[in-house]
Amino acid sequence: MTAKQTAKVVAVCFLELVIATSPTTGFADKCDRVSALENYNTTGVSPNGAMCKTFVGLDNVQGVSCRWEFPFRDSEAIRAFNDLWTEVTRCKEGTWTQYDGSVNHPDSYVLRELFTSEGFIRVAQKDKGQINRTLVFLSLEHHN
């Protein structure tokens, strides 16, 4: 292993340790999850408890999306959604919008978007009765 690869492994292990020992709630006064999202492409480290993956969208737009799963319509999901949005708006400047119109699938859907100089940061909550889960998403779509 090269020195550069070793340094990266050490940095990733350190970040995983920091994230793993951080509390899972009450993050709204820090920028840990937003920072992890923004740095995911270089570190591969997901925010605490999340499953993340990169994506390529329409017009070759690139980004990262992280997901947390909760029991269907659990109050923790609502709190996680609100905590994430509080963190996003505290840590990033921009213009925001909210979508909470009616949908057929998933059972319910709330989306808040923050348009920043780097791109869009989105926080979404989806109730999915068919799988008996509520999903909370934090995603970043980079400007091209």
PDB file of N, CA, C and O in Angstrom, residues 58-117:
ATOM      1  N   LEU A  58     -30.728  13.336 -14.562  1.00  0.00           N
ATOM      2  CA  LEU A  58     -31.017  13.927 -15.863  1.00  0.00           C
ATOM      3  C   LEU A  58     -29.962  14.967 -16.214  1.00  0.00           C
ATOM      4  O   LEU A  58     -29.434  15.649 -15.334  1.00  0.00           O
ATOM      5  N   ASP A  59     -29.684  15.126 -17.485  1.00  0.00           N
ATOM      6  CA  ASP A  59     -28.681  16.081 -17.969  1.00  0.00           C
ATOM      7  C   ASP A  59     -27.312  15.847 -17.349  1.00  0.00           C
ATOM      8  O   ASP A  59     -26.534  16.783 -17.147  1.00  0.00           O
ATOM      9  N   ASN A  60     -27.033  14.587 -16.964  1.00  0.00           N
ATOM     10  CA  ASN A  60     -25.743  14.183 -16.412  1.00  0.00           C
ATOM     11  C   ASN A  60     -25.416  14.888 -15.089  1.00  0.00           C
ATOM     12  O   ASN A  60     -24.260  15.066 -14.737  1.00  0.00           O
ATOM     13  N   VAL A  61     -26.442  15.303 -14.362  1.00  0.00           N
ATOM     14  CA  VAL A  61     -26.251  15.912 -13.050  1.00  0.00           C
ATOM     15  C   VAL A  61     -25.779  14.839 -12.084  1.00  0.00           C
ATOM     16  O   VAL A  61     -26.304  13.731 -12.071  1.00  0.00           O
ATOM     17  N   GLN A  62     -24.772  15.152 -11.271  1.00  0.00           N
ATOM     18  CA  GLN A  62     -24.210  14.177 -10.338  1.00  0.00           C
ATOM     19  C   GLN A  62     -24.496  14.583  -8.905  1.00  0.00           C
ATOM     20  O   GLN A  62     -24.638  15.770  -8.602  1.00  0.00           O
ATOM     21  N   GLY A  63     -24.579  13.591  -8.042  1.00  0.00           N
ATOM     22  CA  GLY A  63     -24.842  13.890  -6.646  1.00  0.00           C
ATOM     23  C   GLY A  63     -24.665  12.692  -5.749  1.00  0.00           C
ATOM     24  O   GLY A  63     -24.182  11.634  -6.159  1.00  0.00           O
ATOM     25  N   VAL A  64     -25.065  12.899  -4.495  1.00  0.00           N
ATOM     26  CA  VAL A  64     -24.995  11.875  -3.458  1.00  0.00           C
ATOM     27  C   VAL A  64     -26.332  11.887  -2.726  1.00  0.00           C
ATOM     28  O   VAL A  64     -26.879  12.958  -2.436  1.00  0.00           O
ATOM     29  N   SER A  65     -26.854  10.717  -2.421  1.00  0.00           N
ATOM     30  CA  SER A  65     -28.085  10.616  -1.659  1.00  0.00           C
ATOM     31  C   SER A  65     -27.875   9.652  -0.497  1.00  0.00           C
ATOM     32  O   SER A  65     -27.343   8.555  -0.683  1.00  0.00           O
ATOM     33  N   CYS A  66     -28.282  10.079   0.704  1.00  0.00           N
ATOM     34  CA  CYS A  66     -28.177   9.256   1.908  1.00  0.00           C
ATOM     35  C   CYS A  66     -29.581   8.987   2.439  1.00  0.00           C
ATOM     36  O   CYS A  66     -30.462   9.836   2.336  1.00  0.00           O
ATOM     37  N   ARG A  67     -29.764   7.805   3.029  1.00  0.00           N
ATOM     38  CA  ARG A  67     -31.090   7.380   3.472  1.00  0.00           C
ATOM     39  C   ARG A  67     -31.013   6.764   4.865  1.00  0.00           C
ATOM     40  O   ARG A  67     -30.099   6.003   5.180  1.00  0.00           O
ATOM     41  N   TRP A  68     -32.005   7.133   5.687  1.00  0.00           N
ATOM     42  CA  TRP A  68     -32.224   6.507   6.981  1.00  0.00           C
ATOM     43  C   TRP A  68     -33.587   5.843   6.934  1.00  0.00           C
ATOM     44  O   TRP A  68     -34.528   6.389   6.372  1.00  0.00           O
ATOM     45  N   GLU A  69     -33.729   4.650   7.547  1.00  0.00           N
ATOM     46  CA  GLU A  69     -35.002   3.936   7.575  1.00  0.00           C
ATOM     47  C   GLU A  69     -35.553   3.901   8.992  1.00  0.00           C
ATOM     48  O   GLU A  69     -34.803   3.718   9.954  1.00  0.00           O
ATOM     49  N   PHE A  70     -36.878   4.043   9.098  1.00  0.00           N
ATOM     50  CA  PHE A  70     -37.579   4.029  10.372  1.00  0.00           C
ATOM     51  C   PHE A  70     -38.829   3.179  10.233  1.00  0.00           C
ATOM     52  O   PHE A  70     -39.313   2.971   9.120  1.00  0.00           O
ATOM     53  N   PRO A  71     -39.401   2.720  11.362  1.00  0.00           N
ATOM     54  CA  PRO A  71     -40.703   2.076  11.275  1.00  0.00           C
ATOM     55  C   PRO A  71     -41.716   3.052  10.660  1.00  0.00           C
ATOM     56  O   PRO A  71     -41.572   4.276  10.766  1.00  0.00           O
ATOM     57  N   PHE A  72     -42.738   2.508  10.030  1.00  0.00           N
ATOM     58  CA  PHE A  72     -43.736   3.310   9.310  1.00  0.00           C
ATOM     59  C   PHE A  72     -44.336   4.389  10.209  1.00  0.00           C
ATOM     60  O   PHE A  72     -44.850   4.106  11.278  1.00  0.00           O
ATOM     61  N   ARG A  73     -44.203   5.644   9.756  1.00  0.00           N
ATOM     62  CA  ARG A  73     -44.742   6.832  10.418  1.00  0.00           C
ATOM     63  C   ARG A  73     -44.293   6.978  11.874  1.00  0.00           C
ATOM     64  O   ARG A  73     -45.013   7.520  12.708  1.00  0.00           O
ATOM     65  N   ASP A  74     -43.101   6.538  12.166  1.00  0.00           N
ATOM     66  CA  ASP A  74     -42.529   6.650  13.507  1.00  0.00           C
ATOM     67  C   ASP A  74     -42.186   8.109  13.819  1.00  0.00           C
ATOM     68  O   ASP A  74     -41.722   8.849  12.941  1.00  0.00           O
ATOM     69  N   SER A  75     -42.374   8.518  15.052  1.00  0.00           N
ATOM     70  CA  SER A  75     -42.080   9.903  15.439  1.00  0.00           C
ATOM     71  C   SER A  75     -40.591  10.227  15.297  1.00  0.00           C
ATOM     72  O   SER A  75     -40.225  11.385  15.077  1.00  0.00           O
ATOM     73  N   GLU A  76     -39.728   9.236  15.407  1.00  0.00           N
ATOM     74  CA  GLU A  76     -38.283   9.452  15.205  1.00  0.00           C
ATOM     75  C   GLU A  76     -37.987   9.890  13.773  1.00  0.00           C
ATOM     76  O   GLU A  76     -37.060  10.660  13.536  1.00  0.00           O
ATOM     77  N   ALA A  77     -38.757   9.396  12.824  1.00  0.00           N
ATOM     78  CA  ALA A  77     -38.560   9.800  11.428  1.00  0.00           C
ATOM     79  C   ALA A  77     -38.893  11.276  11.251  1.00  0.00           C
ATOM     80  O   ALA A  77     -38.154  12.005  10.570  1.00  0.00           O
ATOM     81  N   ILE A  78     -39.965  11.719  11.868  1.00  0.00           N
ATOM     82  CA  ILE A  78     -40.340  13.130  11.788  1.00  0.00           C
ATOM     83  C   ILE A  78     -39.265  13.992  12.430  1.00  0.00           C
ATOM     84  O   ILE A  78     -38.858  15.022  11.887  1.00  0.00           O
ATOM     85  N   ARG A  79     -38.780  13.567  13.575  1.00  0.00           N
ATOM     86  CA  ARG A  79     -37.724  14.320  14.257  1.00  0.00           C
ATOM     87  C   ARG A  79     -36.441  14.330  13.436  1.00  0.00           C
ATOM     88  O   ARG A  79     -35.782  15.362  13.315  1.00  0.00           O
ATOM     89  N   ALA A  80     -36.081  13.197  12.839  1.00  0.00           N
ATOM     90  CA  ALA A  80     -34.874  13.135  12.007  1.00  0.00           C
ATOM     91  C   ALA A  80     -34.996  14.071  10.810  1.00  0.00           C
ATOM     92  O   ALA A  80     -34.058  14.791  10.473  1.00  0.00           O
ATOM     93  N   PHE A  81     -36.164  14.076  10.163  1.00  0.00           N
ATOM     94  CA  PHE A  81     -36.410  14.964   9.033  1.00  0.00           C
ATOM     95  C   PHE A  81     -36.233  16.422   9.451  1.00  0.00           C
ATOM     96  O   PHE A  81     -35.528  17.194   8.801  1.00  0.00           O
ATOM     97  N   ASN A  82     -36.860  16.810  10.549  1.00  0.00           N
ATOM     98  CA  ASN A  82     -36.762  18.188  11.026  1.00  0.00           C
ATOM     99  C   ASN A  82     -35.345  18.548  11.462  1.00  0.00           C
ATOM    100  O   ASN A  82     -34.864  19.652  11.188  1.00  0.00           O
ATOM    101  N   ASP A  83     -34.659  17.624  12.146  1.00  0.00           N
ATOM    102  CA  ASP A  83     -33.267  17.862  12.560  1.00  0.00           C
ATOM    103  C   ASP A  83     -32.359  18.049  11.348  1.00  0.00           C
ATOM    104  O   ASP A  83     -31.487  18.919  11.346  1.00  0.00           O
ATOM    105  N   LEU A  84     -32.549  17.218  10.327  1.00  0.00           N
ATOM    106  CA  LEU A  84     -31.739  17.344   9.118  1.00  0.00           C
ATOM    107  C   LEU A  84     -31.956  18.693   8.454  1.00  0.00           C
ATOM    108  O   LEU A  84     -31.005  19.366   8.046  1.00  0.00           O
ATOM    109  N   TRP A  85     -33.219  19.100   8.342  1.00  0.00           N
ATOM    110  CA  TRP A  85     -33.510  20.378   7.698  1.00  0.00           C
ATOM    111  C   TRP A  85     -32.923  21.542   8.507  1.00  0.00           C
ATOM    112  O   TRP A  85     -32.374  22.480   7.950  1.00  0.00           O
ATOM    113  N   THR A  86     -33.022  21.457   9.834  1.00  0.00           N
ATOM    114  CA  THR A  86     -32.435  22.487  10.691  1.00  0.00           C
ATOM    115  C   THR A  86     -30.935  22.568  10.470  1.00  0.00           C
ATOM    116  O   THR A  86     -30.366  23.655  10.352  1.00  0.00           O
ATOM    117  N   GLU A  87     -30.285  21.410  10.389  1.00  0.00           N
ATOM    118  CA  GLU A  87     -28.840  21.390  10.144  1.00  0.00           C
ATOM    119  C   GLU A  87     -28.499  21.993   8.792  1.00  0.00           C
ATOM    120  O   GLU A  87     -27.577  22.804   8.668  1.00  0.00           O
ATOM    121  N   VAL A  88     -29.242  21.623   7.768  1.00  0.00           N
ATOM    122  CA  VAL A  88     -28.979  22.134   6.425  1.00  0.00           C
ATOM    123  C   VAL A  88     -29.088  23.654   6.398  1.00  0.00           C
ATOM    124  O   VAL A  88     -28.203  24.350   5.887  1.00  0.00           O
ATOM    125  N   THR A  89     -30.159  24.192   6.957  1.00  0.00           N
ATOM    126  CA  THR A  89     -30.359  25.643   6.892  1.00  0.00           C
ATOM    127  C   THR A  89     -29.424  26.405   7.825  1.00  0.00           C
ATOM    128  O   THR A  89     -29.151  27.579   7.591  1.00  0.00           O
ATOM    129  N   ARG A  90     -28.936  25.756   8.868  1.00  0.00           N
ATOM    130  CA  ARG A  90     -27.961  26.391   9.753  1.00  0.00           C
ATOM    131  C   ARG A  90     -26.566  26.386   9.111  1.00  0.00           C
ATOM    132  O   ARG A  90     -25.795  27.322   9.272  1.00  0.00           O
ATOM    133  N   CYS A  91     -26.254  25.356   8.373  1.00  0.00           N
ATOM    134  CA  CYS A  91     -24.890  25.167   7.874  1.00  0.00           C
ATOM    135  C   CYS A  91     -24.672  25.713   6.462  1.00  0.00           C
ATOM    136  O   CYS A  91     -23.529  25.905   6.059  1.00  0.00           O
ATOM    137  N   LYS A  92     -25.729  25.908   5.716  1.00  0.00           N
ATOM    138  CA  LYS A  92     -25.597  26.353   4.332  1.00  0.00           C
ATOM    139  C   LYS A  92     -26.514  27.553   4.096  1.00  0.00           C
ATOM    140  O   LYS A  92     -27.609  27.615   4.636  1.00  0.00           O
ATOM    141  N   GLU A  93     -26.059  28.456   3.266  1.00  0.00           N
ATOM    142  CA  GLU A  93     -26.887  29.596   2.891  1.00  0.00           C
ATOM    143  C   GLU A  93     -27.496  29.338   1.520  1.00  0.00           C
ATOM    144  O   GLU A  93     -26.859  28.750   0.653  1.00  0.00           O
ATOM    145  N   GLY A  94     -28.726  29.792   1.353  1.00  0.00           N
ATOM    146  CA  GLY A  94     -29.375  29.627   0.071  1.00  0.00           C
ATOM    147  C   GLY A  94     -30.844  29.965   0.157  1.00  0.00           C
ATOM    148  O   GLY A  94     -31.342  30.442   1.172  1.00  0.00           O
ATOM    149  N   THR A  95     -31.542  29.668  -0.918  1.00  0.00           N
ATOM    150  CA  THR A  95     -32.977  29.898  -1.022  1.00  0.00           C
ATOM    151  C   THR A  95     -33.666  28.547  -0.953  1.00  0.00           C
ATOM    152  O   THR A  95     -33.266  27.607  -1.639  1.00  0.00           O
ATOM    153  N   TRP A  96     -34.720  28.444  -0.151  1.00  0.00           N
ATOM    154  CA  TRP A  96     -35.361  27.141   0.003  1.00  0.00           C
ATOM    155  C   TRP A  96     -36.805  27.137  -0.461  1.00  0.00           C
ATOM    156  O   TRP A  96     -37.458  28.168  -0.517  1.00  0.00           O
ATOM    157  N   THR A  97     -37.254  25.924  -0.794  1.00  0.00           N
ATOM    158  CA  THR A  97     -38.637  25.686  -1.171  1.00  0.00           C
ATOM    159  C   THR A  97     -39.097  24.394  -0.504  1.00  0.00           C
ATOM    160  O   THR A  97     -38.279  23.590  -0.052  1.00  0.00           O
ATOM    161  N   GLN A  98     -40.426  24.202  -0.461  1.00  0.00           N
ATOM    162  CA  GLN A  98     -40.979  22.971   0.103  1.00  0.00           C
ATOM    163  C   GLN A  98     -42.063  22.444  -0.813  1.00  0.00           C
ATOM    164  O   GLN A  98     -42.872  23.206  -1.327  1.00  0.00           O
ATOM    165  N   TYR A  99     -42.077  21.131  -0.999  1.00  0.00           N
ATOM    166  CA  TYR A  99     -43.133  20.449  -1.746  1.00  0.00           C
ATOM    167  C   TYR A  99     -43.795  19.460  -0.799  1.00  0.00           C
ATOM    168  O   TYR A  99     -43.118  18.621  -0.199  1.00  0.00           O
ATOM    169  N   ASP A 100     -45.072  19.562  -0.633  1.00  0.00           N
ATOM    170  CA  ASP A 100     -45.792  18.575   0.170  1.00  0.00           C
ATOM    171  C   ASP A 100     -47.159  18.287  -0.442  1.00  0.00           C
ATOM    172  O   ASP A 100     -48.140  18.106   0.243  1.00  0.00           O
ATOM    173  N   GLY A 101     -47.172  18.226  -1.754  1.00  0.00           N
ATOM    174  CA  GLY A 101     -48.396  17.930  -2.484  1.00  0.00           C
ATOM    175  C   GLY A 101     -48.798  16.476  -2.336  1.00  0.00           C
ATOM    176  O   GLY A 101     -48.093  15.658  -1.749  1.00  0.00           O
ATOM    177  N   SER A 102     -49.929  16.140  -2.889  1.00  0.00           N
ATOM    178  CA  SER A 102     -50.421  14.773  -2.784  1.00  0.00           C
ATOM    179  C   SER A 102     -49.688  13.865  -3.773  1.00  0.00           C
ATOM    180  O   SER A 102     -49.277  14.290  -4.852  1.00  0.00           O
ATOM    181  N   VAL A 103     -49.509  12.642  -3.355  1.00  0.00           N
ATOM    182  CA  VAL A 103     -48.848  11.629  -4.177  1.00  0.00           C
ATOM    183  C   VAL A 103     -49.579  10.302  -4.009  1.00  0.00           C
ATOM    184  O   VAL A 103     -50.280  10.086  -3.023  1.00  0.00           O
ATOM    185  N   ASN A 104     -49.423   9.413  -4.978  1.00  0.00           N
ATOM    186  CA  ASN A 104     -50.013   8.076  -4.877  1.00  0.00           C
ATOM    187  C   ASN A 104     -49.026   7.091  -4.272  1.00  0.00           C
ATOM    188  O   ASN A 104     -49.395   6.244  -3.475  1.00  0.00           O
ATOM    189  N   HIS A 105     -47.793   7.179  -4.697  1.00  0.00           N
ATOM    190  CA  HIS A 105     -46.772   6.262  -4.206  1.00  0.00           C
ATOM    191  C   HIS A 105     -45.480   7.036  -4.121  1.00  0.00           C
ATOM    192  O   HIS A 105     -45.036   7.561  -5.138  1.00  0.00           O
ATOM    193  N   PRO A 106     -44.896   7.242  -3.009  1.00  0.00           N
ATOM    194  CA  PRO A 106     -45.203   6.654  -1.701  1.00  0.00           C
ATOM    195  C   PRO A 106     -46.499   7.209  -1.104  1.00  0.00           C
ATOM    196  O   PRO A 106     -47.127   8.079  -1.691  1.00  0.00           O
ATOM    197  N   ASP A 107     -46.874   6.708   0.082  1.00  0.00           N
ATOM    198  CA  ASP A 107     -48.128   7.114   0.717  1.00  0.00           C
ATOM    199  C   ASP A 107     -48.145   8.597   1.064  1.00  0.00           C
ATOM    200  O   ASP A 107     -49.180   9.228   1.035  1.00  0.00           O
ATOM    201  N   SER A 108     -47.009   9.136   1.444  1.00  0.00           N
ATOM    202  CA  SER A 108     -46.889  10.575   1.668  1.00  0.00           C
ATOM    203  C   SER A 108     -45.451  10.976   1.355  1.00  0.00           C
ATOM    204  O   SER A 108     -44.538  10.154   1.379  1.00  0.00           O
ATOM    205  N   TYR A 109     -45.287  12.259   1.054  1.00  0.00           N
ATOM    206  CA  TYR A 109     -43.981  12.731   0.614  1.00  0.00           C
ATOM    207  C   TYR A 109     -43.858  14.207   0.974  1.00  0.00           C
ATOM    208  O   TYR A 109     -44.734  15.005   0.637  1.00  0.00           O
ATOM    209  N   VAL A 110     -42.797  14.551   1.685  1.00  0.00           N
ATOM    210  CA  VAL A 110     -42.484  15.941   1.991  1.00  0.00           C
ATOM    211  C   VAL A 110     -41.055  16.179   1.533  1.00  0.00           C
ATOM    212  O   VAL A 110     -40.157  15.387   1.836  1.00  0.00           O
ATOM    213  N   LEU A 111     -40.854  17.241   0.784  1.00  0.00           N
ATOM    214  CA  LEU A 111     -39.534  17.557   0.248  1.00  0.00           C
ATOM    215  C   LEU A 111     -39.222  19.027   0.524  1.00  0.00           C
ATOM    216  O   LEU A 111     -40.041  19.903   0.243  1.00  0.00           O
ATOM    217  N   ARG A 112     -38.041  19.268   1.070  1.00  0.00           N
ATOM    218  CA  ARG A 112     -37.530  20.628   1.221  1.00  0.00           C
ATOM    219  C   ARG A 112     -36.212  20.699   0.467  1.00  0.00           C
ATOM    220  O   ARG A 112     -35.382  19.796   0.573  1.00  0.00           O
ATOM    221  N   GLU A 113     -36.041  21.775  -0.298  1.00  0.00           N
ATOM    222  CA  GLU A 113     -34.833  21.970  -1.099  1.00  0.00           C
ATOM    223  C   GLU A 113     -34.186  23.295  -0.734  1.00  0.00           C
ATOM    224  O   GLU A 113     -34.875  24.297  -0.571  1.00  0.00           O
ATOM    225  N   LEU A 114     -32.869  23.269  -0.662  1.00  0.00           N
ATOM    226  CA  LEU A 114     -32.102  24.491  -0.467  1.00  0.00           C
ATOM    227  C   LEU A 114     -31.211  24.656  -1.692  1.00  0.00           C
ATOM    228  O   LEU A 114     -30.395  23.778  -1.990  1.00  0.00           O
ATOM    229  N   PHE A 115     -31.389  25.757  -2.399  1.00  0.00           N
ATOM    230  CA  PHE A 115     -30.568  26.056  -3.566  1.00  0.00           C
ATOM    231  C   PHE A 115     -29.382  26.876  -3.091  1.00  0.00           C
ATOM    232  O   PHE A 115     -29.547  27.968  -2.554  1.00  0.00           O
ATOM    233  N   THR A 116     -28.162  26.322  -3.236  1.00  0.00           N
ATOM    234  CA  THR A 116     -26.939  26.982  -2.783  1.00  0.00           C
ATOM    235  C   THR A 116     -26.044  27.260  -3.983  1.00  0.00           C
ATOM    236  O   THR A 116     -26.341  26.850  -5.104  1.00  0.00           O
ATOM    237  N   SER A 117     -24.925  27.900  -3.727  1.00  0.00           N
ATOM    238  CA  SER A 117     -23.966  28.165  -4.798  1.00  0.00           C
ATOM    239  C   SER A 117     -23.361  26.874  -5.342  1.00  0.00           C
ATOM    240  O   SER A 117     -22.894  26.834  -6.475  1.00  0.00           O
TER     241      SER A 117
END
